[in-house]
XYZ file of C-alpha atoms in Angstrom:
677
model
C 34.001 11.398 42.947
C 34.171 13.617 39.877
C 30.838 14.239 38.184
C 31.129 13.166 34.521
C 27.583 14.156 33.560
C 27.418 15.935 30.227
C 24.508 17.866 28.805
C 23.905 18.868 25.227
C 21.115 20.324 23.145
C 18.124 18.013 22.578
C 17.976 17.017 18.899
C 15.121 14.539 18.808
C 12.315 16.767 17.530
C 8.939 16.990 19.228
C 8.951 14.367 22.039
C 5.136 14.307 21.956
C 4.950 13.701 18.207
C 3.339 10.400 17.177
C 5.626 7.536 16.113
C 6.414 7.050 12.452
C 3.374 5.876 10.493
C 4.351 2.519 9.019
C 0.800 1.871 7.813
C 0.850 4.857 5.457
C 4.323 3.924 4.232
C 3.370 0.297 3.680
C 0.236 1.255 1.738
C 2.258 3.528 -0.550
C 5.053 0.972 -0.994
C 2.545 -1.798 -1.716
C 0.798 0.374 -4.294
C 4.094 1.035 -6.090
C 5.136 -2.621 -5.908
C 1.866 -3.647 -7.519
C 2.466 -0.995 -10.180
C 5.716 -2.763 -11.072
C 8.331 -1.113 -8.830
C 10.792 -3.184 -6.843
C 10.268 -2.923 -3.053
C 13.618 -1.125 -2.751
C 12.628 1.479 -5.326
C 9.116 1.739 -3.885
C 10.567 2.496 -0.444
C 12.916 5.089 -1.925
C 10.008 6.691 -3.790
C 7.998 6.988 -0.569
C 10.947 8.489 1.286
C 11.334 10.996 -1.552
C 7.650 11.926 -1.657
C 7.071 11.833 2.087
C 3.744 11.184 3.762
C 0.593 13.147 4.389
C 2.139 15.017 7.333
C 5.792 14.269 6.637
C 8.155 16.161 4.345
C 10.103 13.902 2.020
C 13.591 13.968 0.549
C 12.386 15.813 -2.549
C 11.158 18.717 -0.434
C 14.458 18.886 1.467
C 16.409 18.668 -1.812
C 14.323 21.511 -3.260
C 15.129 23.695 -0.248
C 18.833 22.819 -0.525
C 18.807 23.890 -4.191
C 16.980 27.132 -3.317
C 19.500 27.896 -0.570
C 22.378 27.354 -3.012
C 20.832 29.655 -5.627
C 20.202 32.284 -2.949
C 23.876 32.325 -1.891
C 25.043 32.728 -5.484
C 22.479 35.438 -6.316
C 23.106 37.503 -3.205
C 26.912 37.765 -3.066
C 29.914 38.976 -5.032
C 33.644 38.572 -4.284
C 34.651 42.250 -4.017
C 34.136 42.569 -0.255
C 37.755 42.829 0.849
C 38.734 45.141 -2.004
C 35.763 47.371 -1.208
C 36.810 47.566 2.457
C 40.347 48.492 1.408
C 39.010 51.218 -0.901
C 36.794 52.635 1.874
C 39.731 52.762 4.308
C 41.884 54.455 1.657
C 39.143 57.027 1.032
C 38.878 57.787 4.752
C 42.659 57.978 5.284
C 43.250 60.268 2.295
C 40.280 62.482 3.208
C 41.476 62.887 6.821
C 44.990 63.656 5.595
C 43.692 66.335 3.204
C 41.708 67.909 6.051
C 44.805 67.974 8.236
C 46.880 69.535 5.485
C 44.260 72.259 5.005
C 44.080 72.978 8.763
C 47.848 73.126 9.392
C 48.591 76.851 8.981
C 52.222 76.414 10.093
C 53.075 74.018 7.236
C 55.205 75.314 4.401
C 53.130 75.857 1.252
C 55.611 73.969 -0.866
C 55.531 71.012 1.530
C 51.727 71.089 1.535
C 51.606 71.133 -2.257
C 54.080 68.258 -2.464
C 52.027 66.157 -0.060
C 48.844 66.932 -1.983
C 50.573 65.783 -5.135
C 51.634 62.524 -3.436
C 48.053 61.842 -2.329
C 46.684 62.635 -5.795
C 49.201 60.362 -7.447
C 48.484 57.459 -5.062
C 44.706 57.752 -4.675
C 43.377 60.615 -6.748
C 40.529 60.990 -9.193
C 42.023 58.483 -11.596
C 41.473 55.784 -8.954
C 44.565 53.657 -9.569
C 44.704 50.150 -8.173
C 44.185 49.838 -4.389
C 47.231 47.568 -4.156
C 49.450 50.160 -5.876
C 48.026 52.920 -3.637
C 48.736 50.925 -0.469
C 52.288 50.175 -1.636
C 52.989 53.824 -2.509
C 51.442 55.259 0.651
C 53.212 52.787 2.937
C 56.224 55.164 2.991
C 54.150 58.332 3.225
C 54.674 60.484 6.350
C 51.097 60.918 7.583
C 50.348 64.208 9.293
C 46.899 63.184 10.559
C 46.838 60.671 13.414
C 43.360 59.459 12.300
C 44.551 59.044 8.717
C 47.555 57.020 9.882
C 45.309 54.753 11.986
C 42.911 54.188 9.073
C 45.810 53.314 6.787
C 47.290 50.888 9.326
C 43.858 49.242 9.525
C 44.308 48.204 5.897
C 47.351 46.109 6.751
C 45.629 44.742 9.818
C 42.480 43.945 7.789
C 44.453 42.082 5.136
C 46.258 39.994 7.737
C 43.050 39.120 9.546
C 41.262 38.277 6.276
C 44.098 36.023 5.122
C 44.050 34.177 8.451
C 40.242 34.039 8.508
C 40.366 32.202 5.195
C 42.267 29.357 6.870
C 40.983 29.608 10.452
C 37.324 30.581 10.865
C 36.732 33.446 13.287
C 40.254 34.885 13.190
C 39.105 38.162 11.631
C 37.074 38.990 14.717
C 39.469 37.385 17.203
C 42.453 39.441 16.013
C 40.641 42.775 15.783
C 42.806 45.382 17.524
C 45.518 42.731 17.860
C 48.853 43.640 19.426
C 52.318 42.825 18.131
C 52.434 40.023 20.697
C 49.220 38.533 19.234
C 50.692 38.625 15.745
C 53.842 36.964 16.970
C 51.769 34.165 18.488
C 49.994 33.652 15.155
C 53.292 33.403 13.297
C 54.614 30.944 15.882
C 51.451 28.818 15.572
C 51.764 28.712 11.782
C 55.423 27.658 11.986
C 54.632 24.899 14.514
C 51.629 23.764 12.443
C 53.668 23.520 9.244
C 56.350 21.581 11.117
C 53.699 19.150 12.443
C 52.142 18.635 8.994
C 55.509 18.080 7.325
C 56.417 15.477 9.955
C 53.026 13.843 9.392
C 53.605 13.720 5.642
C 56.906 11.912 6.254
C 55.288 9.632 8.841
C 57.502 10.999 11.618
C 54.848 12.734 13.762
C 53.868 11.320 17.169
C 50.819 11.553 19.408
C 52.948 13.430 21.937
C 53.889 16.010 19.304
C 50.209 16.583 18.446
C 49.247 16.814 22.124
C 52.037 19.318 22.736
C 50.886 21.381 19.738
C 47.268 21.452 20.982
C 48.335 22.346 24.527
C 50.300 25.281 23.181
C 47.958 26.478 20.382
C 44.607 24.852 21.120
C 42.805 28.189 21.501
C 43.207 28.689 17.720
C 41.130 25.515 17.100
C 37.775 25.734 18.929
C 36.576 22.494 17.282
C 39.250 20.692 19.382
C 40.399 17.941 16.982
C 41.460 14.734 18.732
C 44.227 13.742 16.304
C 46.236 14.999 13.346
C 43.813 13.560 10.773
C 40.852 15.438 12.235
C 42.928 18.617 12.286
C 43.934 18.011 8.667
C 40.353 17.381 7.522
C 39.116 20.602 9.108
C 41.956 22.745 7.755
C 41.902 21.203 4.273
C 38.151 21.679 3.836
C 38.429 25.374 4.619
C 41.611 25.859 2.610
C 39.991 24.163 -0.404
C 36.999 26.491 -0.049
C 39.414 29.461 0.002
C 41.066 28.146 -3.172
C 37.688 27.752 -4.905
C 36.869 31.330 -3.951
C 40.134 32.478 -5.485
C 39.404 30.439 -8.638
C 36.039 32.222 -8.901
C 37.599 35.698 -8.972
C 38.583 37.581 -12.080
C 42.276 37.795 -12.933
C 42.237 41.491 -11.964
C 40.818 40.684 -8.531
C 43.426 37.967 -7.963
C 46.265 40.287 -8.978
C 45.030 43.031 -6.633
C 44.731 40.658 -3.662
C 48.110 39.077 -4.332
C 49.737 42.532 -4.321
C 47.857 43.542 -1.166
C 48.727 40.284 0.598
C 52.371 41.345 0.819
C 51.232 44.209 3.083
C 49.352 41.897 5.489
C 50.322 42.798 9.066
C 53.104 44.844 7.482
C 55.245 41.727 7.029
C 55.704 39.167 4.213
C 56.318 36.377 6.776
C 52.574 35.760 7.226
C 51.977 35.067 3.546
C 55.032 32.828 3.372
C 53.707 30.728 6.253
C 50.208 30.592 4.744
C 51.572 29.576 1.323
C 53.550 26.800 3.001
C 50.406 25.699 4.884
C 48.388 25.571 1.645
C 51.079 23.471 -0.021
C 51.110 21.017 2.898
C 47.329 20.701 2.921
C 47.091 20.131 -0.833
C 49.774 17.477 -0.600
C 48.118 15.669 2.328
C 44.517 16.006 1.131
C 44.566 15.898 -2.693
C 41.007 14.539 -2.763
C 39.502 17.870 -1.707
C 38.011 20.060 -4.447
C 40.882 22.476 -5.085
C 39.893 23.315 -8.659
C 36.201 24.241 -8.478
C 34.709 27.692 -8.991
C 31.371 29.528 -8.918
C 29.924 32.613 -10.554
C 28.674 35.262 -8.109
C 27.012 38.406 -9.429
C 25.080 39.632 -6.388
C 25.133 42.990 -4.650
C 26.512 41.951 -1.248
C 30.312 41.914 -1.159
C 32.114 39.101 0.640
C 35.395 39.452 2.452
C 37.966 36.694 2.134
C 36.987 35.017 5.405
C 33.230 35.317 4.959
C 33.547 34.288 1.322
C 35.436 31.155 2.322
C 32.612 30.376 4.735
C 30.082 30.762 1.913
C 32.097 28.421 -0.295
C 32.135 25.921 2.562
C 28.347 26.300 2.741
C 28.131 25.636 -0.992
C 30.212 22.480 -0.534
C 27.893 21.407 2.312
C 24.866 22.004 0.094
C 26.375 20.035 -2.797
C 27.089 17.133 -0.465
C 23.575 17.309 0.997
C 22.091 17.365 -2.483
C 23.929 14.140 -3.329
C 22.906 12.525 -0.041
C 19.252 13.510 -0.479
C 19.199 12.186 -4.047
C 20.116 8.697 -2.719
C 21.117 7.817 -6.282
C 24.493 6.202 -5.611
C 25.086 2.532 -4.915
C 24.324 1.399 -1.365
C 22.641 4.694 -0.460
C 20.979 4.734 2.970
C 19.158 7.396 4.947
C 21.879 7.110 7.600
C 24.215 8.798 5.090
C 22.469 12.141 5.689
C 24.614 14.673 7.556
C 22.025 16.007 10.004
C 24.405 18.618 11.448
C 25.029 20.093 7.984
C 21.296 19.982 7.243
C 20.576 21.860 10.463
C 23.247 24.483 9.680
C 21.963 25.105 6.171
C 18.172 24.723 6.496
C 17.443 24.975 10.215
C 16.613 22.555 13.011
C 13.215 21.540 11.609
C 14.812 20.210 8.430
C 17.098 18.012 10.520
C 14.083 16.773 12.506
C 12.273 15.912 9.248
C 15.311 14.023 7.959
C 15.722 12.194 11.260
C 12.084 11.092 11.050
C 12.710 9.712 7.556
C 15.753 7.862 8.905
C 13.620 6.332 11.651
C 10.984 5.409 9.088
C 13.482 3.640 6.835
C 14.962 1.801 9.829
C 11.502 0.785 11.042
C 10.595 -0.536 7.581
C 13.785 -2.587 7.428
C 13.644 -3.800 11.055
C 9.915 -4.401 11.505
C 9.760 -7.474 9.294
C 7.975 -5.750 6.410
C 10.966 -5.915 4.044
C 13.679 -8.541 3.736
C 16.386 -9.456 1.260
C 16.084 -12.606 -0.796
C 18.919 -14.897 -1.902
C 19.796 -12.485 -4.721
C 20.149 -9.571 -2.296
C 17.002 -7.790 -3.497
C 14.446 -6.423 -1.036
C 11.088 -8.193 -0.984
C 7.827 -7.612 0.847
C 7.562 -10.213 3.604
C 4.417 -12.302 4.231
C 3.804 -10.048 7.236
C 3.836 -6.995 4.978
C 1.514 -8.705 2.500
C -0.927 -9.472 5.325
C -0.841 -5.878 6.578
C -1.350 -4.546 3.084
C -4.153 -7.037 2.432
C -5.904 -6.038 5.645
C -5.761 -2.391 4.638
C -7.217 -3.208 1.233
C -9.891 -5.367 2.850
C -10.882 -2.519 5.179
C -11.264 -0.292 2.129
C -13.448 -2.929 0.457
C -15.539 -3.281 3.609
C -16.085 0.473 3.768
C -17.237 0.502 0.161
C -19.618 -2.375 0.823
C -21.017 -0.887 4.018
C -21.300 2.547 2.419
C -23.514 1.150 -0.299
C -25.532 -1.320 1.769
C -25.637 0.300 5.192
C -23.658 -2.644 6.609
C -20.987 -2.499 9.258
C -17.406 -3.672 8.783
C -17.029 -7.378 7.977
C -15.571 -8.705 11.221
C -17.185 -12.146 11.324
C -15.177 -15.281 10.751
C -18.014 -16.866 8.815
C -21.755 -16.975 8.420
C -23.800 -18.321 11.311
C -23.262 -22.033 11.595
C -20.761 -24.371 13.231
C -18.481 -23.027 15.950
C -14.837 -22.823 14.909
C -13.446 -23.124 18.462
C -11.888 -19.647 18.265
C -13.080 -16.595 20.175
C -12.707 -12.848 19.811
C -13.627 -9.683 21.677
C -17.301 -8.721 21.441
C -18.130 -5.759 19.174
C -21.342 -3.801 18.930
C -23.832 -5.629 16.711
C -22.435 -9.139 17.243
C -25.075 -11.902 17.450
C -22.736 -14.815 18.166
C -23.052 -16.604 21.522
C -20.848 -15.527 24.400
C -17.930 -17.705 25.439
C -18.729 -17.660 29.157
C -15.484 -19.334 30.245
C -13.267 -16.805 28.475
C -15.447 -13.914 29.604
C -15.240 -14.894 33.294
C -11.495 -15.593 33.026
C -10.938 -12.146 31.551
C -12.802 -10.588 34.466
C -10.740 -12.542 37.013
C -7.458 -11.527 35.373
C -8.533 -7.884 35.260
C -9.596 -7.865 38.927
C -6.221 -9.323 39.932
C -4.798 -5.888 39.196
C -7.871 -3.968 40.408
C -9.808 -5.918 43.105
C -12.337 -3.105 43.475
C -13.503 -3.350 39.854
C -16.783 -4.975 38.715
C -16.930 -8.740 38.263
C -17.573 -8.429 34.541
C -17.400 -5.420 32.266
C -18.033 -5.059 28.568
C -14.323 -5.307 27.665
C -14.189 -8.808 29.193
C -16.820 -10.274 26.894
C -15.671 -12.667 24.165
C -17.913 -14.350 21.601
C -17.536 -17.656 19.809
C -16.554 -17.444 16.173
C -18.550 -19.505 13.721
C -17.785 -20.971 10.330
C -20.133 -21.497 7.441
C -21.172 -25.105 7.022
C -20.078 -25.127 3.367
C -16.626 -24.767 1.903
C -15.824 -23.040 -1.366
C -13.218 -23.697 -4.027
C -12.558 -20.257 -5.456
C -10.753 -19.564 -8.726
C -9.964 -15.912 -9.393
C -8.948 -15.472 -13.029
C -7.262 -12.116 -13.683
C -6.380 -10.799 -17.118
C -2.636 -9.985 -17.234
C -2.511 -8.942 -20.891
C -0.696 -5.707 -21.709
C -3.949 -3.813 -22.275
C -4.644 -4.035 -18.523
C -1.505 -2.047 -17.804
C -1.980 0.319 -20.749
C -5.441 1.359 -19.565
C -4.582 1.787 -15.866
C -6.197 -1.454 -14.664
C -3.023 -3.201 -13.519
C -2.908 -1.984 -9.926
C -6.698 -2.283 -9.249
C -6.494 -5.877 -10.491
C -3.661 -6.665 -8.069
C -5.382 -4.870 -5.188
C -8.506 -6.940 -5.838
C -6.578 -10.213 -5.807
C -4.767 -9.282 -2.595
C -7.988 -8.219 -0.849
C -9.737 -11.484 -1.730
C -6.669 -13.508 -0.764
C -6.504 -11.760 2.620
C -10.220 -12.262 3.267
C -10.086 -15.998 2.577
C -6.816 -16.615 4.416
C -7.891 -14.685 7.506
C -11.654 -15.298 7.771
C -12.602 -18.250 5.602
C -9.635 -20.516 6.143
C -11.565 -23.588 5.059
C -12.016 -22.242 1.542
C -9.538 -22.996 -1.222
C -8.391 -20.052 -3.324
C -6.393 -20.282 -6.515
C -5.133 -17.210 -8.339
C -4.721 -17.617 -12.093
C -3.225 -14.967 -14.338
C -3.863 -15.228 -18.061
C -2.200 -13.346 -20.892
C -0.796 -15.177 -23.916
C -0.930 -18.244 -21.685
C -2.209 -18.829 -18.146
C -0.458 -19.874 -14.956
C -1.287 -20.441 -11.304
C 0.337 -17.727 -9.177
C 1.065 -17.196 -5.521
C -0.095 -13.821 -4.224
C 3.504 -12.579 -3.871
C 4.178 -13.478 -7.498
C 1.043 -11.778 -8.747
C 1.536 -8.545 -6.787
C 5.139 -8.263 -8.021
C 4.253 -9.114 -11.634
C 5.553 -6.639 -14.217
C 3.455 -5.665 -17.217
C 4.944 -7.187 -20.372
C 4.196 -6.612 -24.040
C 2.807 -10.032 -24.927
C -0.075 -10.475 -27.325
C -2.932 -12.726 -26.289
C -5.801 -13.217 -23.828
C -5.896 -16.964 -23.174
C -9.168 -17.469 -21.286
C -9.259 -21.077 -22.488
C -6.038 -21.979 -20.649
C -7.183 -20.127 -17.520
C -10.486 -22.065 -17.439
C -8.582 -25.340 -17.843
C -6.578 -24.531 -14.715
C -9.690 -23.385 -12.824
C -11.552 -26.620 -13.601
C -8.554 -28.632 -12.460
C -8.698 -26.709 -9.163
C -12.426 -27.450 -8.777
C -11.863 -31.176 -9.379
C -9.240 -31.252 -6.628
C -11.930 -30.166 -4.140
C -15.026 -32.152 -5.089
C -16.822 -31.459 -1.793
C -16.466 -27.669 -2.029
C -18.749 -25.214 -3.798
C -16.944 -24.024 -6.978
C -16.819 -20.222 -7.353
C -15.474 -18.831 -10.631
C -14.544 -15.126 -10.729
C -13.184 -13.728 -14.027
C -11.684 -10.227 -14.348
C -10.940 -9.205 -17.935
C -10.922 -6.270 -20.340
C -10.809 -8.168 -23.629
C -12.197 -11.037 -25.659
C -10.170 -14.275 -25.839
C -7.556 -14.072 -28.589
C -5.462 -17.177 -27.874
C -5.982 -20.792 -26.838
C -3.994 -23.945 -26.198
C -3.646 -26.427 -29.032
C -3.798 -30.175 -28.230
C 0.011 -30.302 -28.416
C 0.275 -27.567 -25.749
C 1.321 -24.771 -28.105
C -0.352 -21.350 -27.831
C -2.347 -20.271 -30.884
C -3.034 -16.525 -31.279
C -5.457 -14.707 -33.554
C -6.862 -11.204 -33.644
C -9.716 -10.578 -34.207
C -10.767 -13.591 -32.086
C -10.980 -16.765 -34.161
C -14.165 -18.865 -33.816
C -12.032 -21.820 -32.729
C -10.534 -19.779 -29.848
C -14.021 -18.760 -28.719
C -15.260 -22.355 -29.008
C -12.444 -23.680 -26.818
C -13.200 -21.047 -24.142
C -16.952 -21.817 -24.278
C -16.270 -25.543 -23.933
C -14.257 -25.070 -20.727
C -16.871 -22.659 -19.364
C -19.514 -25.351 -19.929
C -17.277 -27.794 -18.036
C -17.133 -25.368 -15.122
C -20.923 -25.165 -15.107
C -21.187 -28.979 -15.046
C -18.906 -28.935 -12.001
C -21.453 -26.614 -10.337
C -19.434 -23.393 -10.519
C -21.131 -20.102 -9.724
C -19.638 -17.758 -12.335
C -19.274 -14.001 -12.258
C -17.597 -11.942 -14.974
C -16.114 -8.557 -14.075
C -15.991 -6.592 -17.298
C -13.538 -3.668 -17.429
C -13.903 -1.128 -20.195
C -16.710 0.023 -22.448
C -15.995 -1.966 -25.623
C -19.422 -2.962 -27.074
C -18.003 -6.114 -28.662
C -16.584 -7.230 -25.322
C -19.884 -6.466 -23.606
C -21.856 -8.601 -26.101
C -19.412 -11.481 -25.821
C -19.349 -11.544 -21.991
C -23.150 -11.159 -21.755
C -23.627 -14.182 -23.983
C -21.066 -16.214 -22.001
C -22.758 -15.344 -18.703
C -26.237 -16.227 -19.951
C -24.923 -19.571 -21.172
C -23.898 -20.647 -17.642
C -26.524 -18.676 -15.640
C -23.771 -16.412 -14.459
C -23.623 -12.736 -13.733
C -21.788 -9.776 -15.233
C -20.527 -6.837 -13.189
C -19.227 -3.723 -14.917
C -17.707 -1.749 -12.029
C -15.529 1.275 -12.170
C -11.941 0.541 -11.225
C -12.252 1.901 -7.692
C -15.090 -0.550 -7.022
C -13.515 -3.642 -8.551
C -12.322 -4.998 -5.204
C -15.705 -4.485 -3.555
C -17.445 -6.166 -6.475
C -15.224 -9.270 -6.438
C -15.273 -9.641 -2.646
C -19.037 -9.069 -2.564
C -19.602 -11.697 -5.244
C -17.487 -14.192 -3.292
C -19.346 -13.489 -0.041
C -22.674 -13.831 -1.821
C -21.677 -17.199 -3.278
C -21.102 -18.524 0.252
C -24.652 -17.715 1.289
C -26.065 -20.276 -1.073
C -27.033 -20.719 -4.669
C -29.193 -17.630 -4.506
C -26.138 -15.635 -5.597
C -24.930 -12.368 -4.301
C -27.296 -11.309 -1.597
C -29.970 -13.704 -2.883
C -32.484 -13.345 -5.735
C -29.871 -13.572 -8.419
C -27.831 -10.766 -6.919
C -30.122 -7.989 -8.066
C -30.488 -6.410 -4.604
C -26.771 -5.522 -4.437
C -26.864 -3.360 -7.487
C -26.914 -0.424 -5.093
C -23.252 -1.061 -4.321
C -22.198 1.053 -7.208
C -24.911 3.690 -7.572
C -23.823 5.938 -10.393
C -20.281 4.529 -10.311
C -21.122 1.208 -12.019
C -23.966 -1.096 -12.862
C -25.152 -4.699 -12.939
C -26.088 -6.353 -16.246
C -27.136 -9.836 -17.389
């Protein structure tokens, strides 16, 4: 049986590299979403920036642009003409030497030949094309001079072919007449195939016959006429752009020299016919572009065409990396072109970004809604909330010497749930689960101990009291203007995650208040855009909070208010919003009345004052004293820890945060914030 195993170069990057880090990506995307970006744009921004140890699209695009500038700065388009001039110099010099050495030559003949050489390629340096044309009929006396001159015709033929077929310049070096005849035959057969294809008369058998006969001219081994056309047209278009980039003098010189290619005009006729066929069949290629090249390194026609193909690759990569067109996806990246232009590591980096985008779309963190827009899924919101909650826990433990908050509730009634034991736990063991874990483990390893520390599970407990929590967050435009928008959203998400995951019996309501107030789901709040809308309607927000407290009469009311401004609007009896700045006494009175109602319902109130406005500080201090509440003035980084800490303290009883009116937790903030009131 024939072995069909095929091997190719491994392209997957470091096989021992860690998997893509979705946690880092999700944190960055969540941060941008809360700052007002759409999830789609937030994901694109992360892919552009990259991660801590991952290059992004912007870095790859920068390297693509640098590579393009390098090609343009380094090269010029005189390479072929310079080679022709060097060969002319060598041929004429060798001929002069031979004329000087030949003592048997008639002096008149020698003088005539010297005059011919001077006229064709003397000090005046006439055009190389004119010199080649004039010297083509010269009777060379030096064998070396004749060989050098013949190399000019051979060079021109190979360069012309190399423009259309990469590698032909080297392949046809020292070519024989038989080799040249094969090239001419291939060009005639190719033009016949393309003309039949243009008329729709070509067949698969005709293409197969052509490849069987001339396949060694096409190392890329196209599988059909269209693939052959694409490859030829791309290179021919690059050759045309190179020609467009030359000066008129350079084009005229090369056109005149081209007639001497291989010593026969048939080659140029076949190539002109090929160009016409390709332009007709592939009009969408860039046949009219040009570049300016002023470097020191001359390019021959073949090498120059390759450089113009590289420039086209780089332009295409730049567009792909920008991802700015409709429906752009990371899968659009041409990794082979990226590897050719920037090296294998660049392709590995891009492939990692592709895997990251696919993982984000396939892992359930992003989904499209009915309008087709990407949205963060509940799973993503939970993951993001857990990350924010871990950050809050670290801030709390760093200031109080506590460990991470991994309890399901304060000591009290058992919830019926269990979890793995962690160092420092004081909850009772669940003996049944612990023994069962040991039995299951020993089923795979009978020689192991009966019970080991990893088998131990403890019983989760719930606090005996429930809380009805109202988190009131200021959504006025000043919050966004002063950089408080994202910390506010992070705080709400952290508290939401804590209550939903660890205090499921508590009832949380999120209320945003700007010109008016409204109850919001966490997804709505985190995706909320900052809008220019005058007003801070604390009165309306307190109305909604008190309604929430009345719905849960058996729960302990907890009122948490995050704001950076005094109330400047309130609801009129007819439901209309009334705005006034500076704050009108009636607006303040309405807010105070609802705050008193919250106190009568038993609410434990904490104000979180953002900003250093003395007027705001006096107002909030007086409001807090009125209801025996507290005021926290944290820095933005500590807002989440302050709100979560206040909530946790309220669950430990009426003693407040940490007991004794909350004074012992002032050390949370150190020099970064302070407690007042």
